[in-house]
């Protein structure tokens, strides 16, 4: 095959979450040498950076932080990548408990609703308090069927409310308000690690598409933790091309297409390098900071105008803080151990608390000696005790809004079932080189599928620019 250059294509990938790792992997699996360098500011690669190792029944086991579960229907590219990498994953049959917490109550609240999961014996659902009323059960079943059926019909027929928020849609559909407030919103608050107000503000189309492809479908988790994924995606890269503990200090143009990076290495030394392509796999808030440096160096020029457009759209993407605590404090669980479930949700009892999160505690390992849990967005009155905390982490999580969807459509577009890159990817003239963007925010509900999808699109376009065949990527994912 003919190529335009005799020297390797030099690509910098900033950020080592799944989007950055997958981009590097897809590019370096080509028949032509592509010289990729990964930059990560943390001491370890991002996808596994916050995970912990715990001892359970005499063995050391890796616990993913945050928890990463997926369904084959909504995550087809992720599943295909894992299969290609020979990453094992196990089916999950999560059981649930739903409870409400008042400000003056102490300890974990008694659940109002219990779900045993598919594999467990006994009654599938148990209801208490107001949820035990027959009318509540009838309206709950009805409302569940309504959202699942409508989500499926809207997705199949290609009609979903494009400019309507999920909260507006729920208010207009024949679903019981008790089902929406007590079960639906708390569930999505946990899935999206977003507060109730953010759940209500999400675009309806993306939420219903998620419902249609996850409700009633089996979920999976990677066997042994995502550290295996990180290793499989990077073990072929030379050690000097994986630069952890490295801080980018400047981004600047070198010539009409090439980009320069200045960085501070883990040993404190400073250096710079020049690349044909720069791929951001970092969060949009971090990307904006680095892109602003680049913009300052480009003024005044057509490149500056293009970069300003990129910045304007990236600033429309919104993030919120999310806290995850790995711990052994069982006092935050229901007081009766028989009510403990795999996932235990607690929502503030105040109906005005739309700016608060649903707290979700995942019981990971359970033995007579110790219970290991992971709590996401703990409520202040149910925060795990410090002496029982294994690790506490804080994340910036992308929250999709109507405005954010409008912004991301300049980088990623959807034509029916086909996904393509938007006009603000790459270079202003569409020629060689340029700055590219990947991440979970690229597609649908912001989860791991968007990481793989965006990595594929960007890697394919970069290879095509250099007359290289990207068909190996399709052979991995299709």
Short mmCIF file of C-alpha atoms in Angstrom, two decimals:
data_model
loop_
_atom_site.label_atom_id
_atom_site.label_comp_id
_atom_site.label_asym_id
_atom_site.label_seq_id
_atom_site.Cartn_x
_atom_site.Cartn_y
_atom_site.Cartn_z
CA UNK A 1 0.00 0.00 0.00
CA UNK A 2 1.30 3.46 -0.80
CA UNK A 3 1.76 6.01 1.92
CA UNK A 4 2.34 9.73 1.95
CA UNK A 5 5.17 9.65 4.51
CA UNK A 6 8.20 7.43 4.93
CA UNK A 7 8.40 8.25 8.63
CA UNK A 8 5.93 7.04 11.27
CA UNK A 9 2.86 9.12 11.99
CA UNK A 10 3.35 10.68 15.41
CA UNK A 11 0.24 10.85 17.58
CA UNK A 12 -0.09 12.16 21.14
CA UNK A 13 -3.01 10.85 23.19
CA UNK A 14 -3.72 12.92 26.30
CA UNK A 15 -5.71 11.00 28.91
CA UNK A 16 -5.66 7.28 29.60
CA UNK A 17 -9.28 6.47 30.27
CA UNK A 18 -10.86 3.89 27.99
CA UNK A 19 -11.24 6.44 25.16
CA UNK A 20 -7.54 7.27 25.13
CA UNK A 21 -6.42 3.67 25.57
CA UNK A 22 -8.70 2.40 22.80
CA UNK A 23 -7.56 5.15 20.42
CA UNK A 24 -3.91 4.24 20.99
CA UNK A 25 -4.69 0.55 20.53
CA UNK A 26 -6.63 0.99 17.29
CA UNK A 27 -3.92 3.20 15.79
CA UNK A 28 -1.04 0.89 16.67
CA UNK A 29 -2.72 -2.28 15.40
CA UNK A 30 -2.33 -0.94 11.84
CA UNK A 31 0.02 -2.63 9.35
CA UNK A 32 1.98 0.65 9.19
CA UNK A 33 3.95 1.90 12.19
CA UNK A 34 2.10 4.66 13.98
CA UNK A 35 4.09 6.18 16.82
CA UNK A 36 1.65 6.82 19.68
CA UNK A 37 2.57 8.37 23.01
CA UNK A 38 0.15 8.25 25.95
CA UNK A 39 0.16 11.12 28.46
CA UNK A 40 -1.44 10.63 31.88
CA UNK A 41 -1.12 13.06 34.80
CA UNK A 42 -1.85 10.38 37.43
CA UNK A 43 0.75 7.87 38.54
CA UNK A 44 -1.19 4.99 36.98
CA UNK A 45 -3.23 4.70 33.81
CA UNK A 46 -6.65 6.27 34.14
CA UNK A 47 -9.17 3.47 33.68
CA UNK A 48 -7.78 1.63 36.72
CA UNK A 49 -6.29 4.62 38.55
CA UNK A 50 -8.79 4.72 41.43
CA UNK A 51 -9.39 0.98 41.79
CA UNK A 52 -8.36 -0.80 45.00
CA UNK A 53 -7.14 -4.26 45.96
CA UNK A 54 -8.90 -5.91 48.90
CA UNK A 55 -8.45 -9.22 50.67
CA UNK A 56 -11.42 -11.57 50.51
CA UNK A 57 -11.38 -15.14 51.82
CA UNK A 58 -7.60 -15.20 51.81
CA UNK A 59 -7.20 -13.87 48.27
CA UNK A 60 -6.38 -10.42 46.94
CA UNK A 61 -9.05 -9.16 44.56
CA UNK A 62 -9.24 -5.99 42.49
CA UNK A 63 -12.28 -3.75 42.98
CA UNK A 64 -13.13 -1.37 40.13
CA UNK A 65 -13.69 2.24 41.17
CA UNK A 66 -16.19 3.33 40.05
CA UNK A 67 -18.22 0.16 39.50
CA UNK A 68 -18.41 -0.77 35.82
CA UNK A 69 -21.36 -2.89 34.69
CA UNK A 70 -22.63 -3.09 31.13
CA UNK A 71 -25.27 -4.73 28.95
CA UNK A 72 -24.48 -6.31 25.60
CA UNK A 73 -27.37 -4.51 23.89
CA UNK A 74 -26.30 -0.95 24.78
CA UNK A 75 -22.54 -1.59 24.70
CA UNK A 76 -21.94 -3.58 21.48
CA UNK A 77 -18.58 -1.96 20.69
CA UNK A 78 -17.35 -2.37 24.26
CA UNK A 79 -18.36 -6.04 24.31
CA UNK A 80 -16.72 -6.64 20.92
CA UNK A 81 -13.49 -5.01 22.12
CA UNK A 82 -13.45 -7.11 25.29
CA UNK A 83 -14.01 -10.28 23.29
CA UNK A 84 -11.19 -9.36 20.91
CA UNK A 85 -8.89 -8.77 23.88
CA UNK A 86 -10.08 -12.05 25.44
CA UNK A 87 -11.28 -10.25 28.54
CA UNK A 88 -13.64 -12.45 30.53
CA UNK A 89 -16.87 -11.01 31.89
CA UNK A 90 -19.54 -12.58 34.03
CA UNK A 91 -23.33 -12.12 33.97
CA UNK A 92 -24.81 -10.28 36.93
CA UNK A 93 -28.24 -10.58 38.46
CA UNK A 94 -28.31 -7.57 40.71
CA UNK A 95 -30.73 -7.43 43.62
CA UNK A 96 -31.94 -4.02 44.80
CA UNK A 97 -33.29 -2.23 47.84
CA UNK A 98 -34.88 1.22 47.77
CA UNK A 99 -35.16 3.33 50.91
CA UNK A 100 -35.70 6.92 51.98
CA UNK A 101 -33.69 8.82 54.55
CA UNK A 102 -34.87 11.60 56.84
CA UNK A 103 -32.41 14.14 58.22
CA UNK A 104 -33.02 13.19 61.87
CA UNK A 105 -32.87 9.38 61.51
CA UNK A 106 -29.70 7.52 62.52
CA UNK A 107 -28.20 4.54 60.71
CA UNK A 108 -29.30 2.93 57.50
CA UNK A 109 -33.04 3.23 56.75
CA UNK A 110 -35.47 0.33 56.42
CA UNK A 111 -36.11 -0.32 52.70
CA UNK A 112 -39.54 0.35 51.23
CA UNK A 113 -38.96 -1.88 48.22
CA UNK A 114 -36.83 -5.03 47.82
CA UNK A 115 -35.97 -6.87 44.62
CA UNK A 116 -34.20 -10.22 44.90
CA UNK A 117 -32.86 -10.49 41.35
CA UNK A 118 -33.33 -13.27 38.83
CA UNK A 119 -31.14 -15.91 40.41
CA UNK A 120 -32.21 -15.70 44.04
CA UNK A 121 -34.94 -17.85 45.51
CA UNK A 122 -38.09 -16.57 47.13
CA UNK A 123 -40.49 -13.74 46.23
CA UNK A 124 -38.96 -11.51 43.56
CA UNK A 125 -40.30 -8.25 45.08
CA UNK A 126 -41.20 -7.17 48.61
CA UNK A 127 -42.98 -3.90 49.40
CA UNK A 128 -43.40 -2.06 52.69
CA UNK A 129 -45.02 1.08 54.01
CA UNK A 130 -46.82 3.09 51.34
CA UNK A 131 -45.33 0.82 48.69
CA UNK A 132 -47.18 -2.17 50.19
CA UNK A 133 -50.55 -0.80 49.13
CA UNK A 134 -52.08 -2.83 46.26
CA UNK A 135 -52.72 0.37 44.31
CA UNK A 136 -49.03 1.28 44.43
CA UNK A 137 -48.06 -2.15 43.12
CA UNK A 138 -50.58 -1.98 40.27
CA UNK A 139 -49.48 1.52 39.25
CA UNK A 140 -45.81 0.51 39.50
CA UNK A 141 -46.24 -2.45 37.15
CA UNK A 142 -48.29 -0.29 34.79
CA UNK A 143 -45.71 2.52 34.80
CA UNK A 144 -42.82 0.11 34.26
CA UNK A 145 -44.56 -1.41 31.24
CA UNK A 146 -45.36 2.06 29.88
CA UNK A 147 -41.76 3.29 29.90
CA UNK A 148 -40.31 0.03 28.54
CA UNK A 149 -42.87 -0.28 25.74
CA UNK A 150 -42.71 3.40 24.76
CA UNK A 151 -38.92 3.38 24.85
CA UNK A 152 -38.84 0.34 22.58
CA UNK A 153 -41.43 1.78 20.17
CA UNK A 154 -39.73 5.17 20.00
CA UNK A 155 -36.34 3.57 19.36
CA UNK A 156 -37.57 1.13 16.71
CA UNK A 157 -39.69 3.74 14.92
CA UNK A 158 -37.00 6.40 15.13
CA UNK A 159 -39.30 8.87 16.84
CA UNK A 160 -38.29 10.32 20.17
CA UNK A 161 -38.88 13.83 21.52
CA UNK A 162 -35.73 15.61 20.35
CA UNK A 163 -35.98 18.85 22.32
CA UNK A 164 -37.71 17.60 25.44
CA UNK A 165 -36.10 16.85 28.76
CA UNK A 166 -36.68 13.54 30.49
CA UNK A 167 -38.48 15.30 33.34
CA UNK A 168 -40.88 17.03 30.93
CA UNK A 169 -41.54 13.73 29.18
CA UNK A 170 -42.22 11.89 32.46
CA UNK A 171 -44.63 14.64 33.53
CA UNK A 172 -46.62 14.22 30.31
CA UNK A 173 -46.81 10.40 30.14
CA UNK A 174 -49.29 8.14 31.92
CA UNK A 175 -46.91 6.98 34.60
CA UNK A 176 -47.65 7.12 38.31
CA UNK A 177 -45.78 9.95 40.02
CA UNK A 178 -44.94 7.61 42.88
CA UNK A 179 -43.15 5.25 40.46
CA UNK A 180 -41.26 8.13 38.87
CA UNK A 181 -40.18 9.74 42.16
CA UNK A 182 -39.60 6.63 44.28
CA UNK A 183 -38.03 4.26 41.75
CA UNK A 184 -37.29 5.69 38.29
CA UNK A 185 -35.45 8.90 39.20
CA UNK A 186 -33.41 7.27 42.01
CA UNK A 187 -32.36 4.46 39.66
CA UNK A 188 -31.17 6.87 36.98
CA UNK A 189 -29.54 9.12 39.57
CA UNK A 190 -27.41 6.13 40.53
CA UNK A 191 -26.69 4.99 36.96
CA UNK A 192 -25.67 8.46 35.79
CA UNK A 193 -24.13 9.45 39.16
CA UNK A 194 -26.14 12.65 38.81
CA UNK A 195 -28.56 14.46 41.08
CA UNK A 196 -32.30 14.26 40.47
CA UNK A 197 -32.38 17.69 38.83
CA UNK A 198 -29.72 16.56 36.32
CA UNK A 199 -31.68 13.37 35.60
CA UNK A 200 -34.78 15.42 34.85
CA UNK A 201 -32.75 17.75 32.60
CA UNK A 202 -31.35 14.95 30.42
CA UNK A 203 -32.59 14.71 26.81
CA UNK A 204 -35.46 12.25 26.51
CA UNK A 205 -34.14 10.60 23.35
CA UNK A 206 -30.93 9.38 24.96
CA UNK A 207 -32.65 8.14 28.12
CA UNK A 208 -35.30 6.17 26.22
CA UNK A 209 -32.65 4.67 23.95
CA UNK A 210 -30.81 3.52 27.07
CA UNK A 211 -34.00 2.05 28.54
CA UNK A 212 -34.80 0.19 25.32
CA UNK A 213 -31.36 -1.42 25.26
CA UNK A 214 -30.81 -2.18 28.96
CA UNK A 215 -34.10 -2.85 30.73
CA UNK A 216 -34.86 -6.58 30.56
CA UNK A 217 -31.30 -7.27 29.30
CA UNK A 218 -28.62 -9.10 31.25
CA UNK A 219 -25.74 -7.08 32.66
CA UNK A 220 -22.08 -8.07 32.96
CA UNK A 221 -18.91 -7.16 34.85
CA UNK A 222 -15.30 -7.78 33.88
CA UNK A 223 -13.93 -10.83 35.65
CA UNK A 224 -11.02 -9.76 37.84
CA UNK A 225 -11.39 -6.03 37.23
CA UNK A 226 -10.60 -3.58 34.45
CA UNK A 227 -6.87 -3.65 35.20
CA UNK A 228 -6.82 -6.52 32.69
CA UNK A 229 -8.32 -4.22 30.06
CA UNK A 230 -5.65 -1.58 30.71
CA UNK A 231 -2.88 -4.17 30.38
CA UNK A 232 -4.31 -5.70 27.19
CA UNK A 233 -4.64 -2.30 25.50
CA UNK A 234 -1.14 -1.08 26.38
CA UNK A 235 1.19 -4.07 26.74
CA UNK A 236 2.37 -3.66 23.12
CA UNK A 237 3.40 -0.02 23.62
CA UNK A 238 7.08 0.72 24.36
CA UNK A 239 7.63 1.79 27.98
CA UNK A 240 8.87 5.23 26.93
CA UNK A 241 5.60 5.82 25.07
CA UNK A 242 3.47 5.49 28.22
CA UNK A 243 4.16 8.64 30.21
CA UNK A 244 2.34 8.52 33.54
CA UNK A 245 2.72 11.18 36.20
CA UNK A 246 3.17 13.69 33.38
CA UNK A 247 1.56 17.13 33.35
CA UNK A 248 0.96 18.97 30.08
CA UNK A 249 2.05 22.59 30.54
CA UNK A 250 1.55 24.00 27.03
CA UNK A 251 0.08 23.15 23.63
CA UNK A 252 1.24 25.11 20.60
CA UNK A 253 1.27 25.01 16.78
CA UNK A 254 4.57 24.05 15.13
CA UNK A 255 3.63 24.60 11.48
CA UNK A 256 0.48 24.39 9.37
CA UNK A 257 -0.42 20.93 10.68
CA UNK A 258 1.88 19.74 13.45
CA UNK A 259 1.27 20.34 17.16
CA UNK A 260 3.79 20.73 19.96
CA UNK A 261 3.43 19.71 23.61
CA UNK A 262 5.42 20.94 26.58
CA UNK A 263 5.21 18.74 29.62
CA UNK A 264 6.60 18.13 33.09
CA UNK A 265 7.63 14.52 33.67
CA UNK A 266 7.19 12.55 36.89
CA UNK A 267 10.83 13.23 37.87
CA UNK A 268 10.30 16.99 37.60
CA UNK A 269 12.15 17.42 34.31
CA UNK A 270 10.58 19.44 31.52
CA UNK A 271 10.58 18.63 27.82
CA UNK A 272 8.63 19.13 24.62
CA UNK A 273 7.65 16.95 21.67
CA UNK A 274 6.10 17.48 18.24
CA UNK A 275 3.22 15.43 16.81
CA UNK A 276 1.22 15.13 13.62
CA UNK A 277 -1.98 14.58 15.58
CA UNK A 278 -3.17 15.38 19.09
CA UNK A 279 -6.04 13.28 20.49
CA UNK A 280 -7.74 14.41 23.68
CA UNK A 281 -9.09 11.52 25.75
CA UNK A 282 -9.43 13.76 28.79
CA UNK A 283 -12.57 15.27 30.26
CA UNK A 284 -13.88 18.26 28.36
CA UNK A 285 -13.19 20.61 31.28
CA UNK A 286 -9.51 19.61 31.25
CA UNK A 287 -9.39 19.66 27.46
CA UNK A 288 -10.67 23.25 27.41
CA UNK A 289 -7.75 24.41 29.57
CA UNK A 290 -5.16 22.86 27.24
CA UNK A 291 -6.97 24.00 24.11
CA UNK A 292 -7.02 27.58 25.42
CA UNK A 293 -3.21 27.51 25.49
CA UNK A 294 -3.18 26.40 21.89
CA UNK A 295 -5.68 29.11 20.97
CA UNK A 296 -3.50 31.83 22.49
CA UNK A 297 -0.60 30.77 20.24
CA UNK A 298 -2.69 30.75 17.04
CA UNK A 299 -4.10 34.28 17.04
CA UNK A 300 -4.85 35.86 14.64
CA UNK A 301 -5.45 33.20 11.99
CA UNK A 302 -8.10 30.95 10.49
CA UNK A 303 -6.82 28.29 12.85
CA UNK A 304 -7.65 30.59 15.77
CA UNK A 305 -11.23 30.95 14.52
CA UNK A 306 -11.58 27.17 14.22
CA UNK A 307 -10.10 26.65 17.68
CA UNK A 308 -12.45 29.27 19.15
CA UNK A 309 -15.39 27.34 17.70
CA UNK A 310 -14.08 24.13 19.29
CA UNK A 311 -13.76 25.86 22.65
CA UNK A 312 -17.24 27.36 22.47
CA UNK A 313 -18.84 23.95 21.92
CA UNK A 314 -16.71 22.15 24.51
CA UNK A 315 -17.76 24.71 27.11
CA UNK A 316 -21.37 23.60 26.59
CA UNK A 317 -20.52 20.21 28.11
CA UNK A 318 -21.36 20.10 31.82
CA UNK A 319 -19.76 18.10 34.62
CA UNK A 320 -20.67 17.44 38.25
CA UNK A 321 -18.67 16.08 41.16
CA UNK A 322 -19.25 12.49 42.22
CA UNK A 323 -17.84 10.81 45.33
CA UNK A 324 -17.10 7.09 45.61
CA UNK A 325 -16.08 5.47 48.92
CA UNK A 326 -14.81 1.90 49.28
CA UNK A 327 -15.34 0.84 52.88
CA UNK A 328 -16.49 -1.80 55.40
CA UNK A 329 -19.04 0.28 57.36
CA UNK A 330 -22.22 -1.84 57.46
CA UNK A 331 -24.03 0.74 59.64
CA UNK A 332 -25.15 2.54 56.48
CA UNK A 333 -26.94 -0.59 55.20
CA UNK A 334 -30.50 -1.55 56.21
CA UNK A 335 -30.68 -2.42 59.93
CA UNK A 336 -31.90 -5.95 59.18
CA UNK A 337 -29.18 -7.95 57.41
CA UNK A 338 -31.86 -9.96 55.61
CA UNK A 339 -32.71 -6.75 53.71
CA UNK A 340 -29.21 -6.23 52.35
CA UNK A 341 -29.06 -6.41 48.59
CA UNK A 342 -26.33 -6.15 45.94
CA UNK A 343 -27.32 -2.54 45.29
CA UNK A 344 -28.90 -0.50 48.08
CA UNK A 345 -30.38 2.86 47.08
CA UNK A 346 -31.19 5.63 49.56
CA UNK A 347 -32.93 8.85 48.49
CA UNK A 348 -33.52 11.90 50.73
CA UNK A 349 -37.13 11.99 51.86
CA UNK A 350 -37.60 15.68 51.01
CA UNK A 351 -39.43 16.12 47.71
CA UNK A 352 -37.63 19.42 47.22
CA UNK A 353 -34.20 17.79 47.33
CA UNK A 354 -33.81 17.65 43.55
CA UNK A 355 -30.27 18.94 43.87
CA UNK A 356 -29.26 15.89 45.96
CA UNK A 357 -28.08 12.51 44.74
CA UNK A 358 -29.43 9.05 45.29
CA UNK A 359 -26.89 7.23 47.39
CA UNK A 360 -26.02 3.77 46.07
CA UNK A 361 -24.13 1.15 48.07
CA UNK A 362 -22.86 -1.89 46.21
CA UNK A 363 -22.08 -4.89 48.43
CA UNK A 364 -19.02 -6.32 46.66
CA UNK A 365 -17.73 -9.05 48.99
CA UNK A 366 -19.64 -10.48 51.93
CA UNK A 367 -18.26 -12.91 54.50
CA UNK A 368 -18.68 -13.49 58.26
CA UNK A 369 -15.42 -11.64 58.86
CA UNK A 370 -15.96 -8.58 56.67
CA UNK A 371 -18.29 -6.88 54.22
CA UNK A 372 -16.61 -4.81 51.50
CA UNK A 373 -18.80 -2.13 49.93
CA UNK A 374 -18.61 0.73 47.47
CA UNK A 375 -20.87 3.70 48.13
CA UNK A 376 -21.45 6.30 45.44
CA UNK A 377 -22.48 9.81 46.50
CA UNK A 378 -23.07 9.04 50.19
CA UNK A 379 -25.58 11.26 51.97
CA UNK A 380 -23.99 13.45 54.70
CA UNK A 381 -25.80 11.58 57.49
CA UNK A 382 -24.77 8.21 56.04
CA UNK A 383 -21.15 8.90 55.19
CA UNK A 384 -18.97 5.83 55.91
CA UNK A 385 -16.82 6.12 59.02
CA UNK A 386 -13.24 7.25 58.40
CA UNK A 387 -11.75 4.29 60.30
CA UNK A 388 -13.64 1.89 58.03
CA UNK A 389 -12.82 3.66 54.77
CA UNK A 390 -10.51 1.86 52.34
CA UNK A 391 -10.40 4.62 49.76
CA UNK A 392 -12.35 7.76 48.90
CA UNK A 393 -12.30 9.12 45.35
CA UNK A 394 -13.85 12.13 43.66
CA UNK A 395 -14.69 12.22 39.97
CA UNK A 396 -15.96 14.83 37.53
CA UNK A 397 -18.80 13.09 35.72
CA UNK A 398 -20.26 14.36 32.46
CA UNK A 399 -23.97 15.13 32.71
CA UNK A 400 -25.84 15.29 29.42
CA UNK A 401 -28.19 18.23 28.85
CA UNK A 402 -30.00 19.56 25.80
CA UNK A 403 -27.31 22.24 25.52
CA UNK A 404 -24.55 19.67 25.93
CA UNK A 405 -26.03 17.48 23.22
CA UNK A 406 -26.08 20.47 20.88
CA UNK A 407 -22.42 21.08 21.66
CA UNK A 408 -21.27 17.51 21.14
CA UNK A 409 -23.04 17.28 17.77
CA UNK A 410 -20.28 19.52 16.41
CA UNK A 411 -17.81 16.73 17.23
CA UNK A 412 -19.92 13.58 16.80
CA UNK A 413 -22.98 13.19 14.60
CA UNK A 414 -25.57 10.51 14.11
CA UNK A 415 -27.19 9.71 10.77
CA UNK A 416 -29.82 7.12 11.61
CA UNK A 417 -27.83 4.21 13.03
CA UNK A 418 -24.60 5.48 11.50
CA UNK A 419 -22.22 7.59 13.56
CA UNK A 420 -19.68 9.98 12.07
CA UNK A 421 -17.31 12.70 13.17
CA UNK A 422 -18.53 16.28 13.26
CA UNK A 423 -17.05 19.36 11.54
CA UNK A 424 -14.95 20.47 14.54
CA UNK A 425 -12.75 17.38 14.56
CA UNK A 426 -9.24 17.49 13.09
CA UNK A 427 -7.95 20.54 11.23
CA UNK A 428 -9.78 23.59 9.81
CA UNK A 429 -9.17 22.59 6.19
CA UNK A 430 -9.94 18.91 6.74
CA UNK A 431 -6.45 18.01 5.61
CA UNK A 432 -3.69 16.18 7.43
CA UNK A 433 -2.95 16.58 11.11
CA UNK A 434 -5.15 18.28 13.62
CA UNK A 435 -6.68 18.07 17.08
CA UNK A 436 -9.21 15.34 17.85
CA UNK A 437 -11.62 14.64 20.69
CA UNK A 438 -12.83 11.38 22.24
CA UNK A 439 -14.65 10.43 25.43
CA UNK A 440 -17.71 8.95 27.07
CA UNK A 441 -19.56 12.20 26.33
CA UNK A 442 -19.50 11.48 22.59
CA UNK A 443 -22.55 9.27 22.34
CA UNK A 444 -25.83 8.54 24.11
CA UNK A 445 -25.84 8.33 27.86
CA UNK A 446 -22.24 9.08 28.94
CA UNK A 447 -20.88 5.60 29.62
CA UNK A 448 -18.08 3.34 28.36
CA UNK A 449 -19.69 2.66 24.98
CA UNK A 450 -19.07 6.27 23.97
CA UNK A 451 -15.38 5.84 24.76
CA UNK A 452 -14.97 2.95 22.32
CA UNK A 453 -17.23 4.48 19.66
CA UNK A 454 -15.38 7.81 19.63
CA UNK A 455 -11.97 6.10 19.67
CA UNK A 456 -12.96 4.07 16.62
CA UNK A 457 -14.17 7.08 14.63
CA UNK A 458 -11.09 9.18 15.38
CA UNK A 459 -8.60 6.36 14.76
CA UNK A 460 -10.24 5.47 11.44
CA UNK A 461 -10.16 9.09 10.25
CA UNK A 462 -6.50 9.57 11.19
CA UNK A 463 -5.48 6.41 9.33
CA UNK A 464 -7.55 7.40 6.29
CA UNK A 465 -5.83 10.80 6.17
CA UNK A 466 -2.54 8.98 5.65
CA UNK A 467 -3.86 6.52 3.07
CA UNK A 468 -3.76 3.67 5.58
CA UNK A 469 -6.35 0.93 5.69
CA UNK A 470 -8.45 1.11 8.89
CA UNK A 471 -10.35 -2.13 8.19
CA UNK A 472 -8.63 -3.88 11.10
CA UNK A 473 -10.74 -1.73 13.44
CA UNK A 474 -13.94 -2.96 11.82
CA UNK A 475 -12.69 -6.54 12.13
CA UNK A 476 -12.30 -5.97 15.87
CA UNK A 477 -15.65 -4.31 16.54
CA UNK A 478 -18.06 -5.53 13.84
#
